Short mmCIF file of C-alpha atoms in Angstrom, two decimals:
data_model
loop_
_atom_site.label_atom_id
_atom_site.label_comp_id
_atom_site.label_asym_id
_atom_site.label_seq_id
_atom_site.Cartn_x
_atom_site.Cartn_y
_atom_site.Cartn_z
CA MET A 1 -42.75 84.22 -111.51
CA GLU A 2 -43.31 87.69 -112.71
CA TYR A 3 -42.38 86.65 -116.49
CA GLU A 4 -45.41 83.99 -116.49
CA GLY A 5 -46.83 83.75 -120.17
CA PHE A 6 -43.80 85.21 -121.70
CA ASP A 7 -41.86 82.52 -121.92
CA LEU A 8 -41.97 81.97 -126.16
CA ALA A 9 -39.36 83.97 -127.76
CA TYR A 10 -41.21 84.02 -131.80
CA VAL A 11 -38.08 83.89 -133.27
CA LYS A 12 -37.77 83.06 -137.65
CA ALA A 13 -34.59 82.74 -138.50
CA LEU A 14 -31.13 85.23 -138.47
CA THR A 15 -31.73 86.84 -142.46
CA CYS A 16 -28.66 87.90 -144.05
CA LYS A 17 -29.78 92.42 -144.82
CA GLU A 18 -28.14 92.14 -148.28
CA CYS A 19 -28.94 88.69 -149.84
CA GLY A 20 -31.72 87.30 -147.85
CA ARG A 21 -29.97 83.72 -147.03
CA GLU A 22 -30.95 82.54 -143.72
CA TYR A 23 -28.95 80.80 -140.53
CA PRO A 24 -30.25 79.42 -138.21
CA ILE A 25 -30.46 81.13 -134.74
CA GLU A 26 -26.44 80.37 -133.28
CA PRO A 27 -24.11 82.83 -132.38
CA LEU A 28 -23.83 84.50 -135.70
CA SER A 29 -23.41 88.01 -136.59
CA VAL A 30 -22.83 88.01 -140.61
CA CYS A 31 -23.52 86.45 -143.68
CA GLU A 32 -21.16 83.28 -145.28
CA PHE A 33 -21.90 84.31 -149.17
CA CYS A 34 -21.93 87.46 -148.88
CA PHE A 35 -20.38 88.99 -145.51
CA GLY A 36 -23.75 91.16 -144.78
CA PRO A 37 -24.72 91.72 -141.13
CA LEU A 38 -27.58 89.05 -139.84
CA GLU A 39 -30.48 90.29 -138.50
CA VAL A 40 -33.25 88.64 -136.50
CA THR A 41 -36.63 87.86 -137.86
CA TYR A 42 -39.72 86.99 -136.18
CA ASP A 43 -43.02 84.86 -137.24
CA TYR A 44 -44.94 88.21 -137.12
CA GLU A 45 -48.86 85.34 -137.81
CA ALA A 46 -47.91 83.76 -135.08
CA ILE A 47 -47.07 86.99 -132.32
CA SER A 48 -50.62 88.20 -133.76
CA LYS A 49 -52.53 85.76 -132.21
CA VAL A 50 -50.79 85.80 -128.57
CA ILE A 51 -49.93 89.94 -128.71
CA SER A 52 -52.28 92.59 -127.39
CA LYS A 53 -52.64 95.86 -125.74
CA ASN A 54 -53.50 94.34 -122.26
CA ARG A 55 -51.24 91.45 -123.10
CA ILE A 56 -48.23 94.32 -122.67
CA SER A 57 -50.28 95.97 -119.51
CA LYS A 58 -50.34 93.06 -117.39
CA GLY A 59 -46.02 92.59 -118.06
CA PRO A 60 -43.83 94.25 -115.92
CA LEU A 61 -42.66 97.66 -115.28
CA THR A 62 -39.92 96.96 -117.63
CA MET A 63 -38.63 96.72 -120.94
CA TRP A 64 -39.46 92.70 -120.91
CA ARG A 65 -43.51 93.53 -121.12
CA TYR A 66 -42.25 93.20 -124.49
CA ALA A 67 -40.95 90.30 -124.79
CA ASP A 68 -42.82 89.09 -127.43
CA LEU A 69 -41.10 90.78 -129.46
CA LEU A 70 -37.35 89.95 -128.52
CA PRO A 71 -35.46 87.03 -129.36
CA VAL A 72 -35.25 85.33 -125.92
CA ASP A 73 -36.92 82.76 -123.52
CA ALA A 74 -37.60 86.23 -121.05
CA SER A 75 -38.36 83.75 -118.53
CA ASN A 76 -34.73 83.33 -117.85
CA ALA A 77 -33.95 87.17 -118.41
CA ILE A 78 -31.86 88.92 -117.07
CA ASP A 79 -32.92 91.76 -115.58
CA ILE A 80 -31.44 94.91 -113.44
CA ASN A 81 -34.47 96.67 -113.91
CA THR A 82 -33.82 97.89 -117.48
CA GLY A 83 -36.60 100.42 -119.82
CA PHE A 84 -40.25 101.30 -119.31
CA THR A 85 -38.21 104.99 -118.52
CA PRO A 86 -40.23 108.38 -118.58
CA LEU A 87 -41.76 109.82 -121.44
CA ILE A 88 -41.58 113.67 -119.96
CA LYS A 89 -43.50 116.37 -121.87
CA ALA A 90 -40.68 119.22 -122.00
CA ASN A 91 -43.13 122.08 -121.95
CA ASN A 92 -40.43 124.18 -121.24
CA LEU A 93 -37.74 123.10 -123.82
CA ALA A 94 -40.58 123.04 -126.32
CA LYS A 95 -41.82 127.05 -125.07
CA ARG A 96 -38.10 127.47 -125.40
CA LEU A 97 -37.88 126.34 -129.21
CA GLY A 98 -40.97 127.64 -130.47
CA LEU A 99 -43.06 124.24 -130.17
CA GLU A 100 -46.39 123.06 -128.99
CA LYS A 101 -45.83 119.04 -128.33
CA LEU A 102 -42.59 117.71 -127.21
CA TYR A 103 -41.43 114.93 -125.52
CA ILE A 104 -38.52 113.87 -123.71
CA LYS A 105 -37.49 109.97 -123.02
CA ASN A 106 -34.97 110.11 -120.93
CA ASP A 107 -33.17 106.80 -121.05
CA SER A 108 -30.35 108.52 -118.92
CA VAL A 109 -31.50 106.73 -115.65
CA ASN A 110 -31.49 103.14 -116.42
CA PRO A 111 -29.67 101.14 -113.80
CA SER A 112 -26.28 102.07 -115.16
CA PHE A 113 -27.76 105.40 -116.97
CA SER A 114 -27.43 104.88 -120.14
CA PHE A 115 -29.69 102.83 -122.60
CA LYS A 116 -27.32 100.66 -123.46
CA ASP A 117 -29.15 98.35 -120.67
CA ARG A 118 -31.83 97.34 -122.93
CA VAL A 119 -28.81 95.80 -125.84
CA VAL A 120 -27.10 94.42 -122.97
CA SER A 121 -30.45 92.56 -121.05
CA VAL A 122 -31.40 90.91 -124.42
CA ALA A 123 -27.70 89.72 -125.54
CA ILE A 124 -26.34 88.41 -121.97
CA THR A 125 -30.00 86.53 -121.99
CA LYS A 126 -28.56 85.33 -125.15
CA SER A 127 -25.33 84.30 -124.24
CA LEU A 128 -26.51 82.27 -121.13
CA GLU A 129 -28.44 80.56 -123.51
CA PHE A 130 -25.78 79.95 -125.85
CA ASP A 131 -24.17 78.11 -123.45
CA PHE A 132 -20.92 80.53 -123.21
CA ASP A 133 -18.40 80.88 -120.16
CA ALA A 134 -17.52 84.76 -119.98
CA ILE A 135 -19.28 88.20 -121.87
CA ALA A 136 -17.19 91.12 -123.18
CA CYS A 137 -17.28 93.75 -125.16
CA ALA A 138 -14.97 96.58 -125.87
CA SER A 139 -15.56 99.79 -124.41
CA THR A 140 -14.91 103.20 -123.67
CA GLY A 141 -17.92 104.14 -121.63
CA ASN A 142 -21.36 103.14 -121.41
CA LEU A 143 -21.10 99.15 -122.95
CA ALA A 144 -18.74 98.48 -121.00
CA CYS A 145 -20.65 99.58 -116.98
CA SER A 146 -23.88 98.23 -118.41
CA VAL A 147 -21.67 94.84 -119.17
CA ALA A 148 -20.09 94.51 -115.91
CA ALA A 149 -23.68 94.76 -114.46
CA HIS A 150 -25.60 92.28 -115.98
CA ALA A 151 -22.61 90.28 -116.03
CA ALA A 152 -22.90 90.97 -111.67
CA ARG A 153 -26.52 90.06 -111.68
CA ALA A 154 -25.92 86.99 -113.49
CA GLY A 155 -22.98 85.33 -112.28
CA ILE A 156 -20.92 85.19 -115.15
CA LYS A 157 -17.13 86.53 -115.77
CA ALA A 158 -16.87 89.86 -117.38
CA TYR A 159 -14.14 91.22 -119.61
CA VAL A 160 -14.32 94.14 -121.06
CA PHE A 161 -11.02 95.84 -123.14
CA ILE A 162 -10.57 99.61 -123.85
CA PRO A 163 -7.34 101.14 -125.18
CA SER A 164 -4.49 101.92 -122.60
CA ASP A 165 -5.03 105.96 -122.57
CA LEU A 166 -8.39 106.41 -121.97
CA GLU A 167 -8.62 107.90 -118.59
CA GLN A 168 -9.37 106.43 -115.63
CA GLY A 169 -12.13 108.15 -113.80
CA LYS A 170 -13.92 106.12 -116.56
CA ILE A 171 -13.40 102.64 -115.76
CA ILE A 172 -14.41 103.34 -112.17
CA GLY A 173 -18.44 102.54 -113.04
CA THR A 174 -17.22 99.02 -114.70
CA ALA A 175 -14.54 97.67 -112.20
CA ILE A 176 -16.35 98.62 -109.60
CA TYR A 177 -18.92 95.35 -110.47
CA GLY A 178 -16.48 93.14 -110.42
CA ALA A 179 -15.46 93.12 -114.38
CA THR A 180 -11.64 92.09 -115.45
CA ILE A 181 -10.38 95.15 -117.27
CA LEU A 182 -8.16 95.02 -119.90
CA THR A 183 -5.98 97.46 -121.15
CA VAL A 184 -4.68 96.68 -124.32
CA ASN A 185 -1.63 98.56 -125.45
CA GLY A 186 -2.18 99.71 -129.14
CA SER A 187 -4.27 102.11 -131.59
CA TYR A 188 -8.31 101.63 -131.85
CA ASP A 189 -8.13 99.89 -134.52
CA GLN A 190 -5.79 97.14 -132.52
CA VAL A 191 -8.21 96.65 -130.38
CA ASN A 192 -11.08 95.97 -132.45
CA ARG A 193 -8.77 93.81 -134.40
CA LEU A 194 -7.34 92.18 -131.10
CA CYS A 195 -10.94 91.09 -130.53
CA SER A 196 -12.18 89.84 -133.06
CA GLU A 197 -9.95 87.46 -133.16
CA ILE A 198 -10.25 86.45 -129.34
CA SER A 199 -13.90 86.20 -130.09
CA ASP A 200 -12.85 83.57 -133.56
CA SER A 201 -10.84 81.73 -130.82
CA TYR A 202 -12.90 82.20 -127.39
CA ASN A 203 -15.58 80.56 -126.22
CA TRP A 204 -16.96 84.39 -125.18
CA ALA A 205 -20.16 86.45 -126.45
CA PHE A 206 -18.36 89.84 -127.67
CA VAL A 207 -21.82 90.70 -127.17
CA ASN A 208 -20.98 93.64 -130.37
CA ILE A 209 -19.95 90.56 -132.58
CA ASN A 210 -20.43 87.39 -132.22
CA ILE A 211 -24.63 88.14 -130.92
CA ARG A 212 -24.80 91.29 -132.59
CA PRO A 213 -27.57 90.48 -133.83
CA TYR A 214 -29.06 89.54 -130.30
CA TYR A 215 -27.92 92.45 -128.87
CA ALA A 216 -29.63 95.01 -131.76
CA GLU A 217 -33.05 93.34 -131.12
CA GLY A 218 -32.89 95.00 -127.54
CA SER A 219 -32.58 98.38 -128.94
CA LYS A 220 -36.44 97.95 -129.90
CA THR A 221 -37.79 98.45 -126.94
CA LEU A 222 -37.53 102.74 -127.27
CA ALA A 223 -39.80 102.49 -130.07
CA TYR A 224 -42.77 100.00 -128.02
CA GLU A 225 -42.19 102.16 -125.22
CA VAL A 226 -42.92 105.39 -126.26
CA ALA A 227 -45.50 104.64 -128.85
CA GLU A 228 -47.65 102.97 -125.72
CA GLN A 229 -46.77 106.28 -123.68
CA LEU A 230 -48.49 107.80 -126.09
CA ASN A 231 -51.31 106.08 -125.96
CA TRP A 232 -50.67 103.57 -128.59
CA GLN A 233 -48.94 106.04 -131.24
CA ALA A 234 -46.28 106.95 -133.28
CA PRO A 235 -44.41 110.58 -133.12
CA ALA A 236 -44.30 112.66 -136.24
CA HIS A 237 -41.32 113.08 -135.48
CA ALA A 238 -38.23 110.83 -133.56
CA ILE A 239 -33.84 112.72 -133.30
CA VAL A 240 -31.59 109.95 -132.22
CA PRO A 241 -28.68 110.07 -131.59
CA ALA A 242 -25.74 107.53 -133.85
CA ALA A 243 -22.94 105.80 -133.54
CA SER A 244 -23.60 102.30 -135.16
CA GLY A 245 -26.68 103.70 -136.75
CA SER A 246 -28.35 100.35 -134.93
CA LEU A 247 -30.43 102.59 -132.69
CA HIS A 248 -31.98 104.22 -135.36
CA THR A 249 -32.91 101.50 -137.65
CA LYS A 250 -33.91 99.59 -134.37
CA ILE A 251 -36.20 102.46 -133.57
CA TRP A 252 -37.90 102.25 -136.80
CA LYS A 253 -38.10 98.88 -137.09
CA GLY A 254 -39.57 99.09 -133.68
CA PHE A 255 -42.58 100.86 -135.14
CA LYS A 256 -43.12 99.05 -138.28
CA GLU A 257 -43.42 95.70 -136.23
CA LEU A 258 -46.27 97.37 -133.71
CA GLU A 259 -47.73 98.90 -137.10
CA GLN A 260 -47.72 95.40 -138.64
CA LEU A 261 -49.22 93.69 -135.26
CA ASN A 262 -51.76 95.94 -135.81
CA LEU A 263 -51.41 97.26 -132.65
CA ILE A 264 -50.43 101.13 -134.07
CA PRO A 265 -51.69 103.07 -136.16
CA LYS A 266 -49.84 103.50 -139.68
CA VAL A 267 -46.42 104.94 -139.12
CA GLN A 268 -45.48 108.14 -140.50
CA THR A 269 -42.75 109.00 -137.68
CA LYS A 270 -39.66 110.72 -139.53
CA MET A 271 -36.40 109.20 -138.19
CA HIS A 272 -33.70 112.22 -137.53
CA LEU A 273 -30.22 110.75 -136.82
CA THR A 274 -27.86 113.39 -134.99
CA GLN A 275 -24.19 113.52 -134.52
CA ALA A 276 -21.36 115.60 -133.11
CA GLU A 277 -19.62 117.69 -136.42
CA GLY A 278 -15.79 115.75 -135.39
CA CYS A 279 -17.48 112.27 -135.69
CA SER A 280 -20.72 112.45 -138.32
CA PRO A 281 -20.05 109.68 -140.84
CA ILE A 282 -23.43 109.04 -141.49
CA ALA A 283 -24.70 112.94 -141.48
CA GLN A 284 -21.60 113.89 -142.95
CA ALA A 285 -23.19 110.86 -146.02
CA TYR A 286 -27.12 111.85 -146.03
CA GLN A 287 -25.44 115.72 -146.92
CA ARG A 288 -23.70 114.60 -149.66
CA LYS A 289 -26.42 112.55 -150.74
CA GLU A 290 -24.43 109.87 -150.55
CA ALA A 291 -25.71 105.92 -150.14
CA HIS A 292 -22.07 104.55 -149.05
CA ILE A 293 -20.39 106.04 -145.22
CA ARG A 294 -17.27 107.28 -145.82
CA PRO A 295 -15.46 106.25 -143.01
CA VAL A 296 -14.03 109.04 -140.61
CA LYS A 297 -11.45 108.85 -137.59
CA PRO A 298 -13.27 109.74 -134.49
CA ASN A 299 -12.20 113.17 -132.85
CA THR A 300 -15.54 114.55 -131.46
CA ILE A 301 -16.12 115.18 -127.28
CA ALA A 302 -19.64 112.91 -127.67
CA LYS A 303 -16.86 109.89 -127.18
CA SER A 304 -20.37 107.82 -126.59
CA LEU A 305 -20.64 108.68 -130.22
CA GLY A 306 -17.32 108.31 -131.41
CA ILE A 307 -17.23 105.72 -134.10
CA GLY A 308 -16.10 106.01 -137.88
CA ASN A 309 -16.42 103.24 -139.77
CA PRO A 310 -20.29 102.42 -138.57
CA ALA A 311 -21.86 99.18 -139.14
CA ASP A 312 -25.40 99.95 -139.48
CA GLY A 313 -25.07 103.06 -141.00
CA PHE A 314 -25.65 102.48 -144.37
CA TYR A 315 -29.07 100.51 -142.83
CA ALA A 316 -29.47 104.43 -140.86
CA LEU A 317 -29.69 106.35 -144.16
CA GLN A 318 -32.07 103.52 -145.57
CA VAL A 319 -34.40 104.54 -142.44
CA ILE A 320 -34.02 108.49 -143.50
CA ASP A 321 -34.93 107.99 -146.92
CA ALA A 322 -38.27 105.64 -145.84
CA SER A 323 -39.05 108.12 -143.07
CA LYS A 324 -38.65 110.52 -145.45
CA GLY A 325 -36.40 112.03 -141.67
CA SER A 326 -32.48 113.76 -142.12
CA ALA A 327 -29.33 113.71 -140.38
CA TYR A 328 -27.61 116.50 -138.81
CA ALA A 329 -24.21 117.16 -137.56
CA VAL A 330 -23.97 119.37 -134.83
CA ASN A 331 -20.73 121.66 -133.92
CA GLU A 332 -18.33 120.40 -131.40
CA GLU A 333 -19.63 123.98 -129.62
CA GLU A 334 -23.15 123.02 -129.84
CA VAL A 335 -22.95 120.14 -127.54
CA PHE A 336 -22.32 121.70 -124.54
CA GLU A 337 -25.43 123.93 -125.60
CA GLY A 338 -27.96 121.11 -125.79
CA ILE A 339 -26.44 119.82 -122.24
CA LYS A 340 -26.92 123.17 -120.58
CA LEU A 341 -30.43 123.76 -122.54
CA LEU A 342 -31.59 120.89 -121.17
CA ALA A 343 -30.37 120.93 -118.07
CA GLU A 344 -32.09 124.34 -116.86
CA THR A 345 -34.95 124.19 -119.05
CA GLU A 346 -36.25 120.20 -118.34
CA GLY A 347 -34.27 119.56 -114.98
CA ILE A 348 -32.26 116.69 -116.78
CA PHE A 349 -28.42 115.97 -116.92
CA THR A 350 -27.35 114.42 -119.66
CA GLU A 351 -23.87 113.53 -121.02
CA THR A 352 -23.03 114.47 -124.92
CA ALA A 353 -24.92 112.48 -126.89
CA GLY A 354 -27.90 114.38 -125.29
CA GLY A 355 -26.22 117.60 -126.09
CA VAL A 356 -26.02 116.66 -129.58
CA VAL A 357 -29.57 115.69 -130.02
CA ILE A 358 -30.75 118.85 -128.06
CA SER A 359 -28.42 120.62 -130.07
CA GLY A 360 -29.43 118.35 -133.24
CA LEU A 361 -33.51 119.26 -132.92
CA LYS A 362 -33.31 123.05 -132.09
CA ASN A 363 -31.60 123.63 -135.42
CA MET A 364 -33.98 121.22 -137.16
CA VAL A 365 -36.52 123.73 -135.75
CA GLU A 366 -34.49 125.78 -136.97
CA GLN A 367 -34.77 124.60 -140.79
CA GLY A 368 -38.30 124.32 -140.43
CA LEU A 369 -38.29 120.25 -140.62
CA ILE A 370 -40.41 120.37 -137.58
CA LYS A 371 -43.46 122.20 -137.70
CA ASN A 372 -44.44 123.71 -133.88
CA ASP A 373 -47.60 121.63 -133.45
CA GLU A 374 -45.70 117.77 -134.90
CA LEU A 375 -45.73 115.45 -132.54
CA THR A 376 -41.62 115.12 -132.06
CA VAL A 377 -40.31 112.99 -129.23
CA VAL A 378 -35.96 113.00 -128.02
CA TYR A 379 -34.01 110.06 -127.44
CA ILE A 380 -32.19 110.55 -123.86
CA THR A 381 -30.00 107.10 -124.05
CA GLY A 382 -26.81 108.57 -120.80
CA ASN A 383 -26.47 109.80 -117.93
CA GLY A 384 -24.52 114.08 -117.66
CA LEU A 385 -22.88 112.00 -114.77
CA LYS A 386 -20.59 109.77 -116.83
CA THR A 387 -19.01 112.85 -118.50
CA GLN A 388 -18.43 115.43 -116.38
CA GLU A 389 -14.95 117.71 -118.10
CA VAL A 390 -17.54 118.65 -120.85
CA ALA A 391 -19.56 120.73 -118.23
CA GLN A 392 -16.85 122.28 -116.51
CA ASN A 393 -18.17 125.63 -117.85
CA ALA A 394 -22.05 125.85 -116.06
CA VAL A 395 -19.48 125.94 -112.50
CA ASN A 396 -19.61 129.65 -111.51
CA LEU A 397 -19.18 129.77 -107.79
CA ILE A 398 -19.36 132.56 -105.81
CA ASN A 399 -17.48 133.11 -102.95
CA ILE A 400 -18.16 134.67 -99.29
CA ASP A 401 -17.52 135.30 -96.21
CA PRO A 402 -18.70 134.01 -93.71
CA ASN A 403 -21.78 136.34 -92.31
CA ILE A 404 -24.64 138.57 -93.46
CA GLU A 405 -22.87 141.25 -94.93
CA SER A 406 -20.88 139.39 -97.18
CA PHE A 407 -23.80 137.02 -98.72
CA GLU A 408 -25.91 140.38 -98.99
CA THR A 409 -22.98 142.48 -100.91
CA SER A 410 -22.79 139.30 -103.44
CA LEU A 411 -25.75 138.35 -104.02
CA LEU A 412 -28.75 141.07 -102.62
CA LYS A 413 -28.61 144.15 -102.03
CA PRO A 414 -27.58 145.50 -99.21
CA ARG A 415 -30.61 146.43 -96.63
CA GLY A 416 -31.29 149.55 -96.33
CA MET B 1 -3.09 79.99 -143.03
CA ALA B 2 -5.06 83.15 -141.75
CA ARG B 3 -8.50 84.14 -143.34
CA ARG B 4 -9.78 87.44 -142.95
CA ARG B 5 -12.74 88.92 -144.04
CA ILE B 6 -12.28 93.50 -144.72
CA LYS B 7 -13.97 96.00 -145.65
CA LEU B 8 -11.74 98.17 -148.49
CA THR B 9 -12.70 101.56 -148.72
CA PHE B 10 -11.29 104.01 -151.88
CA GLU B 11 -11.40 107.61 -152.72
CA PRO B 12 -12.14 108.78 -156.63
CA GLU B 13 -8.55 108.98 -157.36
CA LEU B 14 -7.28 104.89 -155.65
CA ILE B 15 -10.64 103.83 -157.95
CA LYS B 16 -9.33 103.31 -161.69
CA GLN B 17 -6.32 101.33 -160.28
CA PRO B 18 -5.45 97.76 -159.53
CA VAL B 19 -4.97 97.76 -156.32
CA ILE B 20 -6.70 93.72 -155.02
CA TYR B 21 -4.63 92.66 -157.66
CA GLU B 22 -1.22 94.33 -156.96
CA LEU B 23 -2.15 92.84 -153.31
CA SER B 24 -2.37 89.49 -154.49
CA LYS B 25 0.59 89.60 -156.73
CA GLN B 26 3.25 91.54 -154.67
CA PHE B 27 1.89 90.00 -150.91
CA ASN B 28 1.61 86.06 -151.83
CA VAL B 29 -1.91 85.86 -151.04
CA ILE B 30 -5.94 84.87 -151.98
CA THR B 31 -8.96 87.47 -152.32
CA ASN B 32 -12.13 86.58 -152.72
CA ILE B 33 -14.45 89.61 -153.26
CA ARG B 34 -18.71 89.09 -151.84
CA ARG B 35 -19.52 92.51 -152.73
CA ALA B 36 -18.58 96.11 -153.97
CA ASN B 37 -19.96 98.67 -154.61
CA VAL B 38 -18.12 101.54 -157.16
CA GLY B 39 -19.18 105.00 -157.22
CA ASP B 40 -18.39 108.30 -158.49
CA ASN B 41 -17.87 109.42 -155.18
CA ILE B 42 -16.27 106.61 -153.21
CA GLY B 43 -16.07 102.84 -153.78
CA TRP B 44 -15.43 99.80 -152.11
CA VAL B 45 -15.26 96.50 -151.31
CA VAL B 46 -16.14 93.80 -148.82
CA LEU B 47 -13.54 90.48 -149.41
CA GLU B 48 -11.66 87.20 -147.66
CA ILE B 49 -8.41 87.21 -147.94
CA GLU B 50 -6.11 84.22 -147.08
CA GLY B 51 -2.35 84.15 -146.78
CA SER B 52 0.05 83.11 -144.04
CA GLU B 53 -0.37 86.22 -140.91
CA SER B 54 2.78 88.41 -141.72
CA LYS B 55 1.80 88.31 -145.84
CA ILE B 56 -1.79 89.76 -144.97
CA ASP B 57 0.01 91.92 -141.99
CA ASN B 58 1.92 93.75 -144.33
CA GLY B 59 -0.52 93.68 -147.30
CA LEU B 60 -3.26 95.68 -145.41
CA GLU B 61 -0.60 98.00 -144.61
CA TRP B 62 0.76 98.45 -147.78
CA MET B 63 -3.03 99.46 -148.78
CA ASN B 64 -2.76 101.87 -146.19
CA SER B 65 0.12 102.81 -147.35
CA ILE B 66 -1.15 104.04 -150.64
CA GLY B 67 -4.86 105.84 -149.16
CA VAL B 68 -6.77 102.86 -149.69
CA ARG B 69 -9.14 102.54 -146.25
CA VAL B 70 -8.36 98.61 -144.20
CA ASP B 71 -11.26 97.99 -141.81
CA PRO B 72 -13.56 95.14 -140.47
CA VAL B 73 -16.14 94.25 -142.15
CA ILE B 74 -18.07 94.35 -139.05
CA GLY B 75 -17.70 97.73 -138.21
CA ASP B 76 -15.83 99.33 -135.24
CA ILE B 77 -16.18 97.21 -131.90
CA ILE B 78 -15.21 99.57 -129.69
CA GLU B 79 -18.11 101.25 -128.75
CA GLY B 80 -18.99 104.36 -126.08
#
């Protein structure tokens, strides 16, 4: 009965982010009138009557301690122990960059090794409430692993769609959970279209299509946890990797909700967004001072950020504007440099998205956007063991013979 | 009859051309615009297209061939 007392979802409606029309809580993601995206809205007055720091502190040591602010009945949550990941004071990295108050939110230690467990945990819980027959996604990496792991836990069928030219090694972490993996002979665009058609025709929950509004809400817990771990305050700066831009907008929404509920002081967090140059439509729009995204064809080693037509790019730009943040595209070489810098200074091996964030942080400090005494949180969202191929340059082996002379000749000064 | 919800993105040189009219006329599909924005450097239109599958496919292929980017309104589905 871990979740006793967390069984109410204070959800008001699905609301169109463009025209404001409201819809009932159903598996919908797009407004029927303007085709704008739908977002979950809550009854904050009702939530404010029950939520408190004390109530949260008595919850489980997972993301589900914030169940009052999630759009599902948490008493039936499909939880593989996601969240409440460490917030580490990164003194070594801070020193290297000339900062004083730098923290790493290490979400690479989630059960399937990425932040996607947060969104998928909410999505699959909602899918069961909606009585779907199966859960599905189209993914080349982290999302696929997380969907497969949660489906195994829930005892529901999982279908994962991938382009047929994807390397075999990438799908082992999904296959092991028993998911059905379909390799599609076609381009990324064709896979996109096929999945959209399947979600229209089958009683399946496609996590980022028909239940996307619920799925995306899981990312808010990355704001709640950081605020709680910082003794109930939001940082001065948050540095976030961006693919669709959803994570960036939801971390901001999370901080603002805590402010609205009087759980933290006024939020003054500057929301910074980072992408890799080979797929940086949001950062490019920011640099060009344009409000709208120009879609691109992804060509980056940071594959987990490879979304050329980001659904929430426009809204991520709005968050940057509202928070006085920024966006930066690191060049492709800097991705590995960022991975290496974090590993060498803090003992954390992150995937390419983490390399993007660390190099992005370095650039922002150099540009003077982040002052040395400002409280800064960097979001590390995935584990380096998933993208080992990009870190091959870190390997520098010393070959020796099985005797002490060879060892000393190669490594130490010879004995006198 | 099929329906498809799409977003068309236009580079500046195409903004002045009546491509949606051409799409409708050449491929005998019904277009229903829901949202749009035309700026100095980029223009986009969110619309629904109705017609036979093959005519929609051919129409969108033609759009691509003249340099209009065609995307699903919900953005890219494949995630990392």
